[in-house]
Amino acid sequence: AQSVTQPDIHITVSEGASLELRCNYSYGATPYLFWYVQSPGQGLQLLLKYFSGDTLVQGIKGFEAEFKRSQSSFNLRKPSVHWSDAAEYFCAVGARAGTALIFGKGTTLSVSS
Amino acid sequence: NAGVTQTPKFRILKIGQSMTLQCAQDMNHNYMYWYRQDPGMGLKLIYYSVGAGITDKGEVPNGYNVSRSTTEDFPLRLELAAPSQTSVYFCASSLDRQSYNEQFFGPGTRLTVL
């Protein structure tokens, strides 16, 4: 079955500290992988995506993610977190256009000062 | 470009009432989707469309209907609202088969059924 697991429901990080959000997926075909961010009361904004090629991808707002096929993982990282990064983060996997993205249940990030 | 727009932003319905959630995109995308988001559950696909006149069910279609008469618009209809349909609804779109299913989301409609 196709699924996405985000093991951490809630993470608190100090401002300026590094961040890693975990994502593991189960998908039969070659996956397209995405990270979205959702601020309170807002829609989903695409942070970054992986389709093929270089397994380390750069996104907006200083985020990056690494695709590891052997571990079926696509973890999101940021070297220095800002208070404005507090939000909910969703990992998603999909195939060709016209099919559903399969979303994880999300990780809520809190940033402490 | 306005991207993907949704109306209304908020709505409260009584059980048994009906309503239509509007969704429009101005990016000339062929594919459009409706998802619902429940707390702690991620997003689930309700319906999708691969072009005008073509729609298909997603994972959770019961209690909903859709139509796609134009490329731009993809309304979602609730005929007999039930408390289980209390949720946040997101519309999304993607360009075509070569776009790797990168989906662009609207701001959402928060629906409460009492």
Coordinates of C-alpha atoms in Angstrom, one line a residue:
Chain A
A1 CA 0.0 0.0 0.0
Q2 CA 1.1 3.5 -0.7
S3 CA 1.8 5.5 2.4
V4 CA 3.9 8.3 3.9
T5 CA 5.0 8.3 7.5
Q6 CA 6.1 11.3 9.4
P7 CA 7.2 9.8 12.7
D8 CA 7.3 13.1 14.7
I9 CA 4.0 14.7 15.4
H10 CA 5.4 17.7 17.1
I11 CA 9.0 19.1 17.3
T12 CA 10.3 22.1 19.3
V13 CA 13.6 23.7 18.2
S14 CA 15.4 26.7 19.5
E15 CA 15.8 29.6 17.2
G16 CA 19.1 29.4 15.4
A17 CA 19.4 25.6 15.9
S18 CA 19.3 23.1 13.1
L19 CA 16.3 21.2 12.1
E20 CA 15.6 17.8 10.6
L21 CA 12.1 16.5 9.9
R22 CA 11.7 12.9 9.0
C23 CA 9.7 11.4 6.2
N24 CA 9.5 7.7 5.1
Y25 CA 7.4 6.5 2.2
S26 CA 6.1 3.3 0.7
Y27 CA 5.4 3.5 -3.0
G28 CA 5.4 0.9 -5.7
A29 CA 6.6 3.1 -8.6
T30 CA 9.4 5.7 -8.9
P31 CA 8.1 8.4 -6.6
Y32 CA 7.9 12.1 -7.0
L33 CA 8.5 13.6 -3.5
F34 CA 7.4 16.9 -2.1
W35 CA 7.5 18.9 1.1
Y36 CA 4.8 21.4 1.8
V37 CA 4.5 24.0 4.6
Q38 CA 1.2 25.2 6.1
S39 CA 1.1 28.2 8.4
P40 CA -1.9 28.5 10.7
G41 CA -5.1 29.2 8.8
Q42 CA -3.3 29.2 5.5
G43 CA -3.0 26.9 2.4
L44 CA -0.1 24.7 1.5
Q45 CA 3.0 26.2 0.1
L46 CA 5.5 24.0 -1.8
L47 CA 8.9 24.1 -0.2
L48 CA 10.7 21.7 -2.5
K49 CA 10.4 18.7 -4.8
Y50 CA 12.3 15.7 -6.0
F51 CA 11.7 14.1 -9.4
S52 CA 15.1 12.6 -10.4
G53 CA 18.8 13.4 -10.6
D54 CA 20.7 14.9 -7.7
T55 CA 19.4 13.4 -4.5
L56 CA 20.0 16.6 -2.5
V57 CA 17.5 19.2 -3.5
Q58 CA 17.3 22.9 -2.5
G59 CA 14.0 24.7 -1.8
I60 CA 12.7 28.0 -0.7
K61 CA 13.3 29.7 2.7
G62 CA 16.7 27.9 3.1
F63 CA 15.3 24.4 3.3
E64 CA 16.9 21.3 1.7
A65 CA 15.9 17.6 1.5
E66 CA 17.8 14.5 0.7
F67 CA 16.3 11.5 -1.1
K68 CA 17.6 8.2 0.0
R69 CA 16.2 5.4 -2.0
S70 CA 17.7 2.6 0.1
Q71 CA 16.0 4.0 3.2
S72 CA 12.8 5.1 1.4
S73 CA 13.3 8.5 3.1
F74 CA 13.1 12.1 2.1
N75 CA 14.1 14.1 5.2
L76 CA 13.8 17.9 5.3
R77 CA 16.6 20.0 6.8
K78 CA 17.4 23.5 7.7
P79 CA 20.7 24.6 9.2
S80 CA 19.4 27.5 11.3
V81 CA 15.7 27.8 12.2
H82 CA 13.9 31.2 12.4
W83 CA 10.9 31.9 14.5
S84 CA 8.9 32.4 11.3
D85 CA 9.5 28.7 10.4
A86 CA 6.9 27.7 13.0
A87 CA 4.2 25.9 11.0
E88 CA 3.0 22.4 10.0
Y89 CA 5.1 20.5 7.5
F90 CA 3.8 17.8 5.2
C91 CA 5.7 15.3 3.2
A92 CA 3.9 13.9 0.1
V93 CA 4.6 11.3 -2.5
G94 CA 3.0 11.0 -5.9
A95 CA 3.2 9.7 -9.4
R96 CA 2.0 11.1 -12.7
A97 CA -0.3 14.1 -12.9
G98 CA -3.9 13.2 -12.5
T99 CA -3.3 11.0 -9.5
A100 CA -3.5 11.9 -5.8
L101 CA -0.6 13.0 -3.8
I102 CA -0.3 10.8 -0.7
F103 CA 0.3 13.0 2.3
G104 CA 1.8 12.2 5.7
K105 CA -0.1 13.3 8.8
G106 CA 2.2 16.3 9.2
T107 CA 4.8 17.5 11.8
T108 CA 4.1 20.6 13.7
L109 CA 7.2 22.7 14.3
S110 CA 7.4 25.1 17.3
V111 CA 10.4 27.5 17.6
S112 CA 11.5 28.6 21.0
S113 CA 13.5 31.8 21.7
Chain B
N1 CA -1.7 35.3 -11.7
A2 CA -4.0 34.8 -8.8
G3 CA -3.2 31.1 -8.8
V4 CA -5.8 28.8 -7.2
T5 CA -8.7 30.7 -5.6
Q6 CA -11.4 29.3 -3.3
T7 CA -14.6 30.7 -2.0
P8 CA -15.9 31.0 0.6
K9 CA -13.2 31.0 3.2
F10 CA -15.5 30.0 6.0
R11 CA -19.0 28.5 6.2
I12 CA -21.3 27.0 8.8
L13 CA -24.0 24.7 7.6
K14 CA -26.9 22.9 9.3
I15 CA -27.3 19.2 8.9
G16 CA -29.1 18.4 5.6
Q17 CA -28.3 21.7 3.9
S18 CA -26.4 21.8 0.6
M19 CA -23.7 24.1 -0.7
T20 CA -21.1 24.5 -3.4
L21 CA -17.5 25.2 -2.7
Q22 CA -16.0 27.2 -5.5
C23 CA -12.5 26.7 -7.0
A24 CA -10.9 28.5 -9.9
Q25 CA -7.4 28.6 -11.3
D26 CA -5.9 31.0 -13.9
M27 CA -2.8 29.0 -14.7
N28 CA -4.4 27.0 -17.6
H29 CA -3.8 23.8 -15.7
N30 CA -5.4 20.6 -17.0
Y31 CA -5.6 18.8 -13.7
M32 CA -7.6 19.8 -10.7
Y33 CA -8.2 18.1 -7.3
W34 CA -10.3 18.4 -4.2
Y35 CA -8.8 17.3 -0.9
R36 CA -10.1 17.4 2.7
Q37 CA -7.9 17.9 5.7
D38 CA -8.9 16.6 9.1
P39 CA -6.8 17.3 12.2
G40 CA -3.9 15.0 12.5
M41 CA -4.8 13.1 9.4
G42 CA -3.1 14.9 6.5
L43 CA -5.0 15.4 3.3
K44 CA -7.3 12.9 1.5
L45 CA -8.4 13.2 -2.1
I46 CA -12.1 13.5 -2.7
Y47 CA -12.4 14.0 -6.5
Y48 CA -10.1 15.0 -9.3
S49 CA -10.4 16.0 -13.0
V50 CA -8.0 15.6 -15.8
G51 CA -9.7 18.1 -18.1
A52 CA -13.0 19.8 -18.9
G53 CA -15.9 17.2 -18.8
I54 CA -13.8 14.5 -17.1
T55 CA -13.9 13.7 -13.4
D56 CA -13.2 10.7 -11.2
K57 CA -13.4 9.7 -7.6
G58 CA -10.6 9.8 -5.2
E59 CA -10.2 8.1 -1.8
V60 CA -13.2 9.7 0.0
P61 CA -15.9 10.7 -2.5
N62 CA -19.0 9.8 -0.6
G63 CA -21.3 12.7 0.1
Y64 CA -19.8 14.9 -2.6
N65 CA -20.2 15.7 -6.3
V66 CA -18.1 17.6 -8.8
S67 CA -18.3 19.0 -12.3
R68 CA -15.8 20.5 -14.7
S69 CA -17.4 22.5 -17.4
T70 CA -14.4 24.7 -18.1
T71 CA -10.7 24.4 -17.6
E72 CA -10.7 27.1 -15.0
D73 CA -13.4 26.0 -12.6
F74 CA -13.9 22.9 -10.5
P75 CA -16.8 23.3 -8.0
L76 CA -17.4 20.8 -5.2
R77 CA -21.0 20.1 -4.2
L78 CA -22.3 18.9 -0.8
E79 CA -25.9 17.8 -1.2
L80 CA -26.9 16.8 2.3
A81 CA -24.4 18.1 4.8
A82 CA -23.4 15.8 7.7
P83 CA -21.3 16.5 10.7
S84 CA -18.7 14.1 9.3
Q85 CA -18.1 16.6 6.5
T86 CA -16.8 19.2 9.0
S87 CA -13.3 19.8 7.6
V88 CA -11.0 22.1 5.7
Y89 CA -11.3 21.7 2.0
F90 CA -8.4 22.4 -0.4
C91 CA -8.5 22.7 -4.1
A92 CA -5.4 22.1 -6.1
S93 CA -4.2 22.1 -9.7
S94 CA -1.3 20.7 -11.8
L95 CA -0.3 21.4 -15.3
D96 CA 0.0 18.3 -17.3
R97 CA 1.6 14.9 -17.5
Q98 CA 5.0 16.4 -17.9
S99 CA 4.7 18.5 -14.7
Y100 CA 5.5 15.6 -12.4
N101 CA 2.3 16.2 -10.5
E102 CA 3.5 19.3 -8.8
Q103 CA 0.3 20.6 -7.3
F104 CA -0.6 24.1 -6.4
F105 CA -3.0 24.6 -3.6
G106 CA -5.7 27.2 -2.9
P107 CA -6.1 28.9 0.6
G108 CA -8.8 26.5 1.7
T109 CA -12.4 26.6 2.8
R110 CA -13.2 25.8 6.5
L111 CA -16.6 24.1 6.7
T112 CA -18.5 23.4 9.9
V113 CA -21.6 21.3 9.9
L114 CA -23.8 21.6 13.0

